[in-house]
mmCIF file of C-alpha atoms in Angstrom:
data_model
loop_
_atom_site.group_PDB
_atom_site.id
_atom_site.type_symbol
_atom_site.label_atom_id
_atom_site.label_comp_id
_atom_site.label_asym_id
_atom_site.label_seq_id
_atom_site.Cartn_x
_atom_site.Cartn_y
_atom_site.Cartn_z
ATOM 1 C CA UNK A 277 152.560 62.969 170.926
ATOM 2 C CA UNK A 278 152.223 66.644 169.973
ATOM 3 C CA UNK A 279 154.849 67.157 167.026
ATOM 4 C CA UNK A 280 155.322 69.747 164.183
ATOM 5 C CA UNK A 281 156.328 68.143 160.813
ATOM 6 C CA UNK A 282 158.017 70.244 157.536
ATOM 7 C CA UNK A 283 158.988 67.590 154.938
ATOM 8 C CA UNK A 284 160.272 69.771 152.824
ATOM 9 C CA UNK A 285 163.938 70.421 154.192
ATOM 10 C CA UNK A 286 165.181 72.378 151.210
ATOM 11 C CA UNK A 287 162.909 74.515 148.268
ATOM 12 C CA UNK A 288 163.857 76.840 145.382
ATOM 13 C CA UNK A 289 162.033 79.984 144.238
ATOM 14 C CA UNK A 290 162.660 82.233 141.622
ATOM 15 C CA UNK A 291 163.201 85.440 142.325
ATOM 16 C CA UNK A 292 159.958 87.540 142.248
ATOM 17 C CA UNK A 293 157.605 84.172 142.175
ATOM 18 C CA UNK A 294 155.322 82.465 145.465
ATOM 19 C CA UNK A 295 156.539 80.037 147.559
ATOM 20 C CA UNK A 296 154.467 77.804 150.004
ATOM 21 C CA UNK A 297 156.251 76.149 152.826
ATOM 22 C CA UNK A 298 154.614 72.775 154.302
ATOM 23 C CA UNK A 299 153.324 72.524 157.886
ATOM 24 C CA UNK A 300 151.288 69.514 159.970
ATOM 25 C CA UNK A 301 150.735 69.570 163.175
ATOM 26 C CA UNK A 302 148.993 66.916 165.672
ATOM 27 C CA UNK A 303 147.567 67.912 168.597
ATOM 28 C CA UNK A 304 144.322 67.365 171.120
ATOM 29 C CA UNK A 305 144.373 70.693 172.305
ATOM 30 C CA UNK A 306 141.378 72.909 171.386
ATOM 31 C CA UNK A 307 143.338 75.886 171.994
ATOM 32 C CA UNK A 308 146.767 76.604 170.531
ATOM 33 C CA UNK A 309 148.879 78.551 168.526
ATOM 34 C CA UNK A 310 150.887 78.305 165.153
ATOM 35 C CA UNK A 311 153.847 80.325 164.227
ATOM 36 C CA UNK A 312 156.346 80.780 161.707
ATOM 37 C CA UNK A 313 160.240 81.723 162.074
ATOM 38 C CA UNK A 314 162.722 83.021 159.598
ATOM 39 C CA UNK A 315 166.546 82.367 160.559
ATOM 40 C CA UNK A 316 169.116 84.074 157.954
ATOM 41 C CA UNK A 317 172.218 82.898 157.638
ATOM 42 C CA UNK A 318 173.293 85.668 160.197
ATOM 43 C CA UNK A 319 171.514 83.226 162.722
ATOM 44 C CA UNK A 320 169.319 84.794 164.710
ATOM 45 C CA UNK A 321 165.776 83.892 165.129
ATOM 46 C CA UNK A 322 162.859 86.383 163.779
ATOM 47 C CA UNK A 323 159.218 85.991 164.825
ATOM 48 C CA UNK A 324 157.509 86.342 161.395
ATOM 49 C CA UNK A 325 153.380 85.287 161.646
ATOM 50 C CA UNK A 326 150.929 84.190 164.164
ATOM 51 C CA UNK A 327 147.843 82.006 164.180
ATOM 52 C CA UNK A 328 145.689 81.005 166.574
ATOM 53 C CA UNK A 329 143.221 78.206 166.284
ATOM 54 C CA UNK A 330 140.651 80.055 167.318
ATOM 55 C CA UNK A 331 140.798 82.436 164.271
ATOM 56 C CA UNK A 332 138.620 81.913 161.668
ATOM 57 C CA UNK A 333 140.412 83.856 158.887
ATOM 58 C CA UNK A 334 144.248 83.732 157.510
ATOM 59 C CA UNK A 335 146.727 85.318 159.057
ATOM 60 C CA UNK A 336 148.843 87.433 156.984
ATOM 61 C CA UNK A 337 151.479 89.501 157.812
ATOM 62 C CA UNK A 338 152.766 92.001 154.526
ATOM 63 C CA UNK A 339 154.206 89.268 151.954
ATOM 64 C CA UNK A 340 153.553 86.682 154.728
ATOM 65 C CA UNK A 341 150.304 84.679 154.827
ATOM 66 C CA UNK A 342 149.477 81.368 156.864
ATOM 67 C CA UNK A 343 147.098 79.377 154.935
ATOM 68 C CA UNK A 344 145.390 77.467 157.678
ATOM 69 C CA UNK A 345 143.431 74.285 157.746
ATOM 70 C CA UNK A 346 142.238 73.146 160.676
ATOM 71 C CA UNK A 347 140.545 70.351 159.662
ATOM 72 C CA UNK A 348 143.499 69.225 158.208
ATOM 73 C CA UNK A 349 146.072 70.155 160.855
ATOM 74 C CA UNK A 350 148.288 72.308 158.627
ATOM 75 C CA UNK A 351 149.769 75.984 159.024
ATOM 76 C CA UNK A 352 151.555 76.593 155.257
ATOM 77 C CA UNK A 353 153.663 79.637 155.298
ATOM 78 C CA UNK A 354 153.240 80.961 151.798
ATOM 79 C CA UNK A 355 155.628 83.975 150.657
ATOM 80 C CA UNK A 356 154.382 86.107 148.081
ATOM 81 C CA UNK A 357 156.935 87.810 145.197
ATOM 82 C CA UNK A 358 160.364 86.011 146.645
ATOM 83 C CA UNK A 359 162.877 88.371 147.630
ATOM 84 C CA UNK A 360 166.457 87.394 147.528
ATOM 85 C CA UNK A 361 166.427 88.257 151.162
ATOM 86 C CA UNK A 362 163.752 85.522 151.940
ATOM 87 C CA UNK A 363 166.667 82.775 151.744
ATOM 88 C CA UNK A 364 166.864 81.316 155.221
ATOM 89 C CA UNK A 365 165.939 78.387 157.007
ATOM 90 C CA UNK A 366 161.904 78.909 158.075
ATOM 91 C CA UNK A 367 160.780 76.997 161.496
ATOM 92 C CA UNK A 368 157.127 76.160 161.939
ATOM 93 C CA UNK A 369 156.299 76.101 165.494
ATOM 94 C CA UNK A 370 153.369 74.941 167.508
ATOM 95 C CA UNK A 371 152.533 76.432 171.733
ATOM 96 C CA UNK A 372 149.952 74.556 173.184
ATOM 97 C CA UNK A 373 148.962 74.841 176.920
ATOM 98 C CA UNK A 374 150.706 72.612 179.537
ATOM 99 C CA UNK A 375 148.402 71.304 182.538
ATOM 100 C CA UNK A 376 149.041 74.957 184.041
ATOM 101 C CA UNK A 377 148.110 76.499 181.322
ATOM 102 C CA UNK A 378 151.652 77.626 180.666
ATOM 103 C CA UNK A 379 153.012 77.481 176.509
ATOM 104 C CA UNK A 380 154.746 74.122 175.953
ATOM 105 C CA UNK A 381 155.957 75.101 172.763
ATOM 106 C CA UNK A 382 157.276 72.431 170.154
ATOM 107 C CA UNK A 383 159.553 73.468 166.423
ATOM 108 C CA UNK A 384 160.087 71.854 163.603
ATOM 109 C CA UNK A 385 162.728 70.883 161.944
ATOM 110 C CA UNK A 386 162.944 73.879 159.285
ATOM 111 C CA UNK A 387 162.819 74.505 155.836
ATOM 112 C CA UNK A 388 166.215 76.195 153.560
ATOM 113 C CA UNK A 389 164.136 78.211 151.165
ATOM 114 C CA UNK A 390 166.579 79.431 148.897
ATOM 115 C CA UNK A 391 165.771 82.148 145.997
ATOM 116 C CA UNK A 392 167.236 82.091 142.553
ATOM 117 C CA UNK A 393 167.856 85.242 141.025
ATOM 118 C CA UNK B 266 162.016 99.064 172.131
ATOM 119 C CA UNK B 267 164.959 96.980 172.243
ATOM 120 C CA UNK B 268 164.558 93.399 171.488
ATOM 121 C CA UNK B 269 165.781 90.322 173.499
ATOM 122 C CA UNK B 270 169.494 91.432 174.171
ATOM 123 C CA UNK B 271 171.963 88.329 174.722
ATOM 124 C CA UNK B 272 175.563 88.112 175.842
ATOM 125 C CA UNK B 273 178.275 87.422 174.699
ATOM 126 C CA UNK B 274 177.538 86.786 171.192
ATOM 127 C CA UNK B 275 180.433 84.167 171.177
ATOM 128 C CA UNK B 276 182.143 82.531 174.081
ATOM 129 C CA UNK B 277 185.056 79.556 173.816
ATOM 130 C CA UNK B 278 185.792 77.965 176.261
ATOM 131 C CA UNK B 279 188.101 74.903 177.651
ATOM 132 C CA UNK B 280 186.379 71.378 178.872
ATOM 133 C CA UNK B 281 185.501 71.453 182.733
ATOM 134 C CA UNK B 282 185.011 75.575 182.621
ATOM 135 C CA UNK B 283 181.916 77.285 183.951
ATOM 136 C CA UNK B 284 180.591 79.236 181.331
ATOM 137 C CA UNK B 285 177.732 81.757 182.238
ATOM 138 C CA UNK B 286 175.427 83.061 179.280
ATOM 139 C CA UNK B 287 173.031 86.530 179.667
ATOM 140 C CA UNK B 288 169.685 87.587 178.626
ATOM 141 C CA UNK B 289 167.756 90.595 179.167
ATOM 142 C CA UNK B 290 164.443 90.015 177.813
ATOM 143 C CA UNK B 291 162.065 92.743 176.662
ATOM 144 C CA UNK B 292 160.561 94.545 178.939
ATOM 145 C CA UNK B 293 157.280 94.169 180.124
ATOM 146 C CA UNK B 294 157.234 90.263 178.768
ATOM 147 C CA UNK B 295 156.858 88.377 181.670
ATOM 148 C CA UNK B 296 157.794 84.727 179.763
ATOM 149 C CA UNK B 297 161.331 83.486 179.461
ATOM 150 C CA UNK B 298 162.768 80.698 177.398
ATOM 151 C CA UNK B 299 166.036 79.160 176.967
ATOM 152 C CA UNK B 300 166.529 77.151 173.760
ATOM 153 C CA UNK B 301 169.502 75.171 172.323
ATOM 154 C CA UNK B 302 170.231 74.986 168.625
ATOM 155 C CA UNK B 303 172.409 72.152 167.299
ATOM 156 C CA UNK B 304 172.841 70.701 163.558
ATOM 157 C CA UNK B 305 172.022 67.160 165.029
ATOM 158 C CA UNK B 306 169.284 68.151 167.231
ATOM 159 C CA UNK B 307 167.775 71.025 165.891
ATOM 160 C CA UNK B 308 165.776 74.033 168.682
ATOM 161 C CA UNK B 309 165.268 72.010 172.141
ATOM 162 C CA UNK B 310 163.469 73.559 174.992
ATOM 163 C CA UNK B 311 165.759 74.165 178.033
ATOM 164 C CA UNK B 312 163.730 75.739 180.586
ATOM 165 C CA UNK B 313 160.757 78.393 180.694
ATOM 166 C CA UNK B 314 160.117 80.709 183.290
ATOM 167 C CA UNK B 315 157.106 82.831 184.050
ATOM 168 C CA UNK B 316 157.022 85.985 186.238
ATOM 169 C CA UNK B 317 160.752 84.765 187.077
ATOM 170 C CA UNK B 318 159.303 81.451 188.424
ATOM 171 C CA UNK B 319 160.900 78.196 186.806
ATOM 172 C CA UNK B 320 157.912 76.723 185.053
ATOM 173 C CA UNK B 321 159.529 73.732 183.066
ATOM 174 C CA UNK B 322 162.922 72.836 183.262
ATOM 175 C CA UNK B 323 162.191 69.318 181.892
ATOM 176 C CA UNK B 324 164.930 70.497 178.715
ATOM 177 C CA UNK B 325 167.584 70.507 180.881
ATOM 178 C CA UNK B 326 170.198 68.267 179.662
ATOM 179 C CA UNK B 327 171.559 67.318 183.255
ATOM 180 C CA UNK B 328 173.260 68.647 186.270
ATOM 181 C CA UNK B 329 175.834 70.751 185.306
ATOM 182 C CA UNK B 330 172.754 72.742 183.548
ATOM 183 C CA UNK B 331 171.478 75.455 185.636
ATOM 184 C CA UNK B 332 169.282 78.675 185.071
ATOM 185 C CA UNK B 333 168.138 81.703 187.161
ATOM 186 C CA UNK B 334 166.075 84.604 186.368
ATOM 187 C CA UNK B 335 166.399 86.741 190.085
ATOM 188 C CA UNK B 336 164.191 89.999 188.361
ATOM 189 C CA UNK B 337 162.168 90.378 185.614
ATOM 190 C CA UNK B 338 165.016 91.847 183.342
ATOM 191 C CA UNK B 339 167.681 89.467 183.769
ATOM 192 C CA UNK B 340 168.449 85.647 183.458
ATOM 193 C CA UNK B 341 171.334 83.749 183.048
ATOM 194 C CA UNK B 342 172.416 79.832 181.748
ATOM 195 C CA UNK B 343 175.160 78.481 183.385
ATOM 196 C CA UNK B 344 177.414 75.779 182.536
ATOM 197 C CA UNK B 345 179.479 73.775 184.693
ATOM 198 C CA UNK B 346 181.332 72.032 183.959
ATOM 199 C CA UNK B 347 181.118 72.622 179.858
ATOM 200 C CA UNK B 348 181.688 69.667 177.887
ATOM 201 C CA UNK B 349 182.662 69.797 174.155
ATOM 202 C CA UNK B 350 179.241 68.614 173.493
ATOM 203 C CA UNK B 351 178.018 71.266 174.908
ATOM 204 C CA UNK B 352 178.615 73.334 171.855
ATOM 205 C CA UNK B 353 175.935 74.671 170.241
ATOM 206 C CA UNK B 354 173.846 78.382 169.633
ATOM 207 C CA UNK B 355 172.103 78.839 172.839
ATOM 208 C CA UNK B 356 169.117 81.556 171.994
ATOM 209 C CA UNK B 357 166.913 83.544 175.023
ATOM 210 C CA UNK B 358 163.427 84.079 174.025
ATOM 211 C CA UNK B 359 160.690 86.221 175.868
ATOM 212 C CA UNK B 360 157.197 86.285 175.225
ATOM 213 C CA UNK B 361 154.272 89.289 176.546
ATOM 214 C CA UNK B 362 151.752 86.598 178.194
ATOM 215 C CA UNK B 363 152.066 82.589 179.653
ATOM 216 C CA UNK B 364 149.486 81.200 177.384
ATOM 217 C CA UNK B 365 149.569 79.353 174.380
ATOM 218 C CA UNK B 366 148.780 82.202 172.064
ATOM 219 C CA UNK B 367 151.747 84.535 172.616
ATOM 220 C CA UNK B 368 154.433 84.828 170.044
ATOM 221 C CA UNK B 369 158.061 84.304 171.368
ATOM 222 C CA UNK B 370 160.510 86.912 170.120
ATOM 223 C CA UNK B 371 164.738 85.637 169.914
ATOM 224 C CA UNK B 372 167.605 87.004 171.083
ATOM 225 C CA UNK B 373 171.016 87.153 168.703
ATOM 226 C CA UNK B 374 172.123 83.829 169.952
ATOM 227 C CA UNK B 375 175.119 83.005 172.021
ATOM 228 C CA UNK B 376 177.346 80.847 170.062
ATOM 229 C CA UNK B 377 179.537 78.908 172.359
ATOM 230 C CA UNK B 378 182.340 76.717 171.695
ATOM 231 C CA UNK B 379 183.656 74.343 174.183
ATOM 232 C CA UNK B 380 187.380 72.514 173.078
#
């Protein structure tokens, strides 16, 4: 089955430190695509970094970078100098083609990153 | 640009009414999602459309579940008849292409509330 797994359902960062946040995927495909959502406390949903597994270097996106792995199957989120605004619940997600070639798109489960002042 | 607009924000509702929840996705994306977000359950795929076509609708919890997207800016999720457990955020997404390798952007959420 194609699944996205984040063990990590709650971290702590200090304020002005790195964070990585754990993602493994499983999947046949050959082509697909990784992503990374933030979700405040406010609740809405925001679209944060994009890797496809195709590329052959890191995504990174401002404090943002993916550290991918292919070999391994796993898309960590790392978060450079922790804002207090980073606390939210972060949602790895996986899109992978259907047999039309359509996304079939599956999340995880999250991860509450909270950041200590 | 605007982003994915949703409405309302928050709807309650009685057992056995039709509820009918909005999105307006961003122009020029021509993919479509409906997602539900629950403590127990987490984000569930609903349905997906492409270029206002129903592509998978295998997320739909049953029946009283049904979607339409008649143009390319506008879609709705109606409910009938809601259920208590049908409370939950429901969230519109859109995305710019049908592949695999498209980011999907949110709307706000509708929070709805069924007693």
């Amino acid at each position: 089955a194609q699944k996205i797994t984040q063990t990590q359902p709650g971290m702590f960062v200090q304020e002005k430190e790195a964070v990585t946040l754990d993602c493994t995927y499983d999947t046949s495909d050959q082509s697909y695509g990784l992503f990374w959502y933030k979700q405040p406390s406010s609740g809405e949903m925001i679209f944060l970094i994009y890797q496809g597994s195709y590329d052959e270097q890191n995504a990174t996106e401002g404090r943002y970078s993916l550290n991918f792995q292919k070999a391994r199957k796993s898309a960590n989120l790392v978060i450079s100098a922790s804002q207090l605004g980073d606390s939210a619940m972060y949602f790895c997600a996986m899109s992978r083609p259907d047999s039309g070639g359509y996304q079939k798109v599956t999340f995880g489960t999250g991860t509450k990153l909270q950041v200590i002042p | 640009d605007a982003g994915v607009i949703q409405s309302p924000r928050h709807e309650v509702t009685e057992m056995g009414q039709e509820v009918t929840l909005r999105c307006k996705p961003i122009s020029g994306h021509n993919s479509l999602f409906w997602y539900r977000q629950t403590m127990m359950r987490g984000l569930e795929l609903l349905i997906y459309f492409n270029n206002n076509v129903p592509i998978d609708d295998s997320g739909m919890p049953e029946d009283r579940f049904s979607a339409k997207m008649p143009n390319a800016s506008f879609s709705t999720l109606k409910i009938q008849p809601s259920e208590p457990r049908d409370s939950a955020v429901y969230f519109c997404a859109s995305s710019p292409g049908q592949g695999p390798l498209y980011e999907q952007y949110f709307g706000p959420g509708t929070r709805l509330t069924v007693t």
